[in-house]
Amino acid sequence: MKRIVVLLALSQLGSVPVRAVDYVSDVLPIMKEHCWSCHSNEEEVKGNLALDDLDEMRDFTIREFSLIRPGNPDESSFLEKMLLPPGDNDFMPRKGDPLPKAELDLIRKWIVEGAIVDAKNPSEKEKARLAGTEMGPDEDELLKFHSWTNTEGRAIEARFLRLVDEAVTLVMRDGKSYQVPLATLSADSQALARKLGEKK
Ligand code: HEC
């Protein structure tokens, strides 16, 4: 079982994206279809969230400890709300149908890749995220793709997500996450996981 998890992760190594998924090209069309009536200046702005205000998205909505946390889809309440059962009070789109899985996957991928608003015209912070390094001293290490090795000496590149119950969750470049038992990692990788776990 442990072995399968690590092998799966290793097979992802070849798939480095050609361009980052970004908001204007990939996510905005989905928002227009499902969220516009309540979250756009064109129609109405509910919950103080205007999905068509790109500056506000870039400066406030997308940042550590906000609705969209770059690199961290599982802690982005924006995505979380769309994944809730439709009967839930917090489910989005309110009064609508759940988004198709392919769209949810794309939004997840977008967040994993750094939640860039416009890849053709990135801000300085976004440039740093695209390059795999981040601006804040703490976000830095957490958003970066690190090299991880297992006890058999095989290496993968992934971002750290969390360390819980002696298992580390790693996110690959395609946005898929894998849980790897800490004991199957090399001593260096275990130390890295513990160090990053403390930052969270
Ligand atoms: C029919 C109206 C409606 C639609 C459609 C809708 N929302 Fe909302 N949304 C609301 C309301 C109203 C709120 C205010 C908070 C509340 O009442 O829960 C809200 C709040 C939110 C929040 C929380 C904002 C915050 O600052 O906490 C998020 C995130 C959100 N919506 C995302 C979406 C997304 C993504 C979609 C499309 C997939 C969507 N919503 C579609 C009505 C809507």
Short mmCIF file of C-alpha atoms and ligand atoms in Angstrom, two decimals:
data_model
loop_
_atom_site.label_atom_id
_atom_site.label_comp_id
_atom_site.label_asym_id
_atom_site.label_seq_id
_atom_site.Cartn_x
_atom_site.Cartn_y
_atom_site.Cartn_z
CA MET A 1 0.00 0.00 0.00
CA LYS A 2 2.71 2.44 1.02
CA ARG A 3 4.63 1.41 -2.02
CA ILE A 4 1.71 2.11 -4.36
CA VAL A 5 1.33 5.64 -3.04
CA VAL A 6 4.97 6.47 -3.64
CA LEU A 7 5.05 4.87 -7.09
CA LEU A 8 1.97 6.80 -8.17
CA ALA A 9 3.62 9.99 -7.13
CA LEU A 10 6.78 9.10 -9.01
CA SER A 11 4.89 8.56 -12.23
CA GLN A 12 3.78 12.18 -12.13
CA LEU A 13 7.30 13.48 -12.46
CA GLY A 14 7.28 13.94 -16.20
CA SER A 15 4.24 16.18 -16.31
CA VAL A 16 5.58 19.69 -15.86
CA PRO A 17 2.95 22.15 -17.07
CA VAL A 18 3.71 24.23 -20.14
CA ARG A 19 1.87 27.23 -18.81
CA ALA A 20 0.22 27.92 -15.49
CA VAL A 21 -3.54 27.75 -15.31
CA ASP A 22 -4.65 31.31 -14.64
CA TYR A 23 -7.77 33.12 -13.54
CA VAL A 24 -8.62 35.21 -16.60
CA SER A 25 -8.26 32.39 -19.14
CA ASP A 26 -9.38 29.38 -17.18
CA VAL A 27 -11.33 30.17 -14.03
CA LEU A 28 -13.15 33.39 -14.90
CA PRO A 29 -15.30 31.72 -17.61
CA ILE A 30 -16.43 29.17 -15.02
CA MET A 31 -17.27 31.95 -12.57
CA LYS A 32 -19.26 33.76 -15.26
CA GLU A 33 -21.35 30.72 -15.82
CA HIS A 34 -22.11 29.86 -12.20
CA CYS A 35 -21.54 32.84 -9.93
CA TRP A 36 -22.13 36.03 -11.90
CA SER A 37 -25.64 36.86 -10.73
CA CYS A 38 -24.41 37.27 -7.14
CA HIS A 39 -20.70 38.03 -7.36
CA SER A 40 -20.06 40.56 -10.11
CA ASN A 41 -20.24 44.31 -10.48
CA GLU A 42 -22.12 43.64 -13.71
CA GLU A 43 -24.98 42.18 -11.70
CA GLU A 44 -24.83 42.05 -7.93
CA VAL A 45 -22.08 41.77 -5.30
CA LYS A 46 -23.12 39.49 -2.43
CA GLY A 47 -20.90 38.56 0.47
CA ASN A 48 -18.53 41.37 -0.53
CA LEU A 49 -17.04 39.14 -3.23
CA ALA A 50 -16.73 40.60 -6.73
CA LEU A 51 -15.27 37.94 -8.99
CA ASP A 52 -14.89 40.41 -11.87
CA ASP A 53 -12.74 42.85 -9.90
CA LEU A 54 -9.31 41.55 -10.85
CA ASP A 55 -7.36 43.99 -8.67
CA GLU A 56 -9.38 43.10 -5.63
CA MET A 57 -8.93 39.41 -6.40
CA ARG A 58 -5.19 39.85 -6.75
CA ASP A 59 -4.70 42.06 -3.70
CA PHE A 60 -7.23 40.74 -1.18
CA THR A 61 -9.08 37.61 -2.17
CA ILE A 62 -6.00 35.65 -3.19
CA ARG A 63 -3.49 35.58 -0.37
CA GLU A 64 -2.40 33.59 2.60
CA PHE A 65 -5.26 33.44 5.16
CA SER A 66 -7.85 34.66 2.68
CA LEU A 67 -10.53 32.92 0.60
CA ILE A 68 -8.04 31.65 -1.95
CA ARG A 69 -4.71 30.55 -0.54
CA PRO A 70 -2.11 30.15 -3.25
CA GLY A 71 -0.73 26.64 -3.32
CA ASN A 72 -3.23 25.42 -0.79
CA PRO A 73 -6.58 24.35 -2.26
CA ASP A 74 -7.62 22.34 0.78
CA GLU A 75 -7.55 25.45 2.96
CA SER A 76 -9.16 27.77 0.43
CA SER A 77 -12.74 28.30 1.57
CA PHE A 78 -13.57 29.51 -1.94
CA LEU A 79 -13.09 25.96 -3.28
CA GLU A 80 -14.33 24.33 -0.11
CA LYS A 81 -17.76 25.96 -0.50
CA MET A 82 -18.15 24.56 -4.01
CA LEU A 83 -17.29 21.07 -2.75
CA LEU A 84 -19.94 21.03 -0.01
CA PRO A 85 -23.15 19.04 -0.47
CA PRO A 86 -25.73 21.29 -2.20
CA GLY A 87 -27.98 21.25 0.88
CA ASP A 88 -25.32 22.83 3.08
CA ASN A 89 -25.86 26.44 4.18
CA ASP A 90 -22.44 27.45 2.92
CA PHE A 91 -22.66 25.64 -0.42
CA MET A 92 -21.87 27.73 -3.52
CA PRO A 93 -23.28 28.51 -6.02
CA ARG A 94 -26.19 29.35 -3.78
CA LYS A 95 -29.42 27.99 -5.26
CA GLY A 96 -27.41 26.45 -8.11
CA ASP A 97 -26.13 23.02 -9.06
CA PRO A 98 -22.70 21.77 -8.04
CA LEU A 99 -20.00 22.52 -10.57
CA PRO A 100 -18.94 19.62 -12.81
CA LYS A 101 -15.96 17.72 -11.49
CA ALA A 102 -13.74 18.81 -14.40
CA GLU A 103 -14.32 22.46 -13.49
CA LEU A 104 -13.66 21.84 -9.81
CA ASP A 105 -10.46 20.02 -10.73
CA LEU A 106 -9.36 22.94 -12.86
CA ILE A 107 -10.00 25.42 -10.04
CA ARG A 108 -8.02 23.17 -7.70
CA LYS A 109 -5.17 23.03 -10.18
CA TRP A 110 -5.25 26.80 -10.52
CA ILE A 111 -4.88 27.27 -6.76
CA VAL A 112 -2.12 24.66 -6.58
CA GLU A 113 -0.19 26.43 -9.31
CA GLY A 114 -0.18 29.64 -7.31
CA ALA A 115 -3.60 31.17 -8.11
CA ILE A 116 -2.22 33.55 -10.72
CA VAL A 117 -4.74 36.13 -11.97
CA ASP A 118 -3.25 36.81 -15.40
CA ALA A 119 -0.24 34.73 -16.41
CA LYS A 120 0.48 37.11 -19.30
CA ASN A 121 0.71 40.05 -16.96
CA PRO A 122 1.76 38.86 -13.50
CA SER A 123 2.45 41.08 -10.51
CA GLU A 124 5.82 40.84 -8.78
CA LYS A 125 4.41 38.50 -6.17
CA GLU A 126 2.86 36.35 -8.85
CA LYS A 127 6.12 36.21 -10.76
CA ALA A 128 7.76 34.86 -7.64
CA ARG A 129 5.02 32.27 -7.28
CA LEU A 130 5.31 31.25 -10.91
CA ALA A 131 9.02 30.78 -10.43
CA GLY A 132 8.25 28.52 -7.49
CA THR A 133 9.55 30.91 -4.88
CA GLU A 134 7.34 33.08 -2.78
CA MET A 135 7.77 36.53 -1.28
CA GLY A 136 6.93 36.07 2.38
CA PRO A 137 9.62 34.42 4.51
CA ASP A 138 7.18 31.76 5.71
CA GLU A 139 5.11 31.27 2.61
CA ASP A 140 8.37 30.84 0.77
CA GLU A 141 9.16 27.34 1.94
CA LEU A 142 5.55 26.23 2.06
CA LEU A 143 4.79 27.09 -1.55
CA LYS A 144 7.98 25.82 -3.03
CA PHE A 145 8.37 22.50 -4.81
CA HIS A 146 10.85 20.52 -2.79
CA SER A 147 12.65 17.38 -3.74
CA TRP A 148 11.59 14.42 -1.57
CA THR A 149 13.32 11.07 -1.45
CA ASN A 150 12.05 7.81 -0.07
CA THR A 151 14.03 5.21 1.81
CA GLU A 152 14.82 3.49 -1.50
CA GLY A 153 16.49 6.63 -2.79
CA ARG A 154 13.86 7.60 -5.35
CA ALA A 155 13.05 11.29 -5.64
CA ILE A 156 9.94 13.28 -6.48
CA GLU A 157 9.21 16.98 -6.56
CA ALA A 158 6.22 18.17 -4.61
CA ARG A 159 4.89 20.88 -2.42
CA PHE A 160 4.29 20.27 1.26
CA LEU A 161 0.68 20.43 2.38
CA ARG A 162 0.53 19.05 5.89
CA LEU A 163 1.93 16.59 8.38
CA VAL A 164 -0.68 14.75 10.41
CA ASP A 165 -0.36 11.47 12.34
CA GLU A 166 3.10 10.77 10.96
CA ALA A 167 1.93 11.00 7.36
CA VAL A 168 2.91 13.83 5.08
CA THR A 169 0.59 15.08 2.36
CA LEU A 170 2.41 16.22 -0.76
CA VAL A 171 0.96 18.02 -3.77
CA MET A 172 2.28 17.25 -7.22
CA ARG A 173 2.51 19.81 -10.01
CA ASP A 174 -0.73 18.56 -11.54
CA GLY A 175 -2.56 19.33 -8.32
CA LYS A 176 -3.05 15.76 -7.14
CA SER A 177 -2.15 15.19 -3.54
CA TYR A 178 -0.76 12.06 -1.97
CA GLN A 179 -0.37 10.93 1.59
CA VAL A 180 2.98 9.38 2.26
CA PRO A 181 3.84 7.72 5.59
CA LEU A 182 6.74 9.61 7.10
CA ALA A 183 8.59 6.37 7.79
CA THR A 184 8.91 5.66 4.05
CA LEU A 185 10.87 8.89 3.49
CA SER A 186 14.61 9.41 3.83
CA ALA A 187 15.92 11.01 7.01
CA ASP A 188 16.44 14.34 5.21
CA SER A 189 12.92 14.36 3.83
CA GLN A 190 11.49 13.46 7.22
CA ALA A 191 13.37 16.37 8.74
CA LEU A 192 12.08 18.68 6.00
CA ALA A 193 8.50 17.53 6.59
CA ARG A 194 8.82 18.19 10.32
CA LYS A 195 10.32 21.62 9.73
CA LEU A 196 7.55 22.61 7.31
CA GLY A 197 4.91 21.07 9.57
CA GLU A 198 5.92 23.48 12.31
CA LYS A 199 5.44 26.48 10.03
CA LYS A 200 1.84 25.63 9.30
C1 HEC B 1 -27.82 33.25 -5.79
C2 HEC B 1 -26.72 34.00 -5.28
C3 HEC B 1 -25.35 33.40 -5.23
C4 HEC B 1 -24.69 32.70 -6.20
C5 HEC B 1 -25.16 32.27 -7.57
C6 HEC B 1 -23.36 32.46 -5.67
N1 HEC B 1 -23.23 32.99 -4.42
FE1 HEC B 1 -21.57 33.02 -3.27
N2 HEC B 1 -22.54 34.09 -1.83
C7 HEC B 1 -23.86 34.48 -1.90
C8 HEC B 1 -24.21 35.20 -0.68
C9 HEC B 1 -25.57 35.79 -0.36
C10 HEC B 1 -23.03 35.26 0.09
C11 HEC B 1 -22.87 35.94 1.45
C12 HEC B 1 -22.55 35.03 2.56
C13 HEC B 1 -23.65 34.09 2.87
O1 HEC B 1 -24.81 34.51 2.98
O2 HEC B 1 -23.37 32.89 3.02
C14 HEC B 1 -22.01 34.54 -0.65
C15 HEC B 1 -20.73 34.34 -0.20
C16 HEC B 1 -19.75 33.68 -0.90
C17 HEC B 1 -18.40 33.47 -0.44
C18 HEC B 1 -17.84 33.92 0.89
C19 HEC B 1 -17.31 35.32 0.81
C20 HEC B 1 -16.60 35.71 2.10
O3 HEC B 1 -15.97 36.77 2.10
O4 HEC B 1 -16.67 34.98 3.07
C21 HEC B 1 -17.73 32.79 -1.40
C22 HEC B 1 -16.29 32.33 -1.39
C23 HEC B 1 -18.67 32.55 -2.48
N3 HEC B 1 -19.89 33.11 -2.14
C24 HEC B 1 -18.35 31.91 -3.65
C25 HEC B 1 -19.25 31.70 -4.68
C26 HEC B 1 -18.89 31.03 -5.90
C27 HEC B 1 -17.49 30.52 -6.23
C28 HEC B 1 -20.01 30.98 -6.66
C29 HEC B 1 -20.17 30.32 -8.00
C30 HEC B 1 -19.71 28.94 -8.10
C31 HEC B 1 -21.07 31.62 -5.90
N4 HEC B 1 -20.56 32.03 -4.70
C32 HEC B 1 -22.36 31.78 -6.36
C33 HEC B 1 -24.73 34.24 -2.95
C34 HEC B 1 -24.43 33.58 -4.12
#
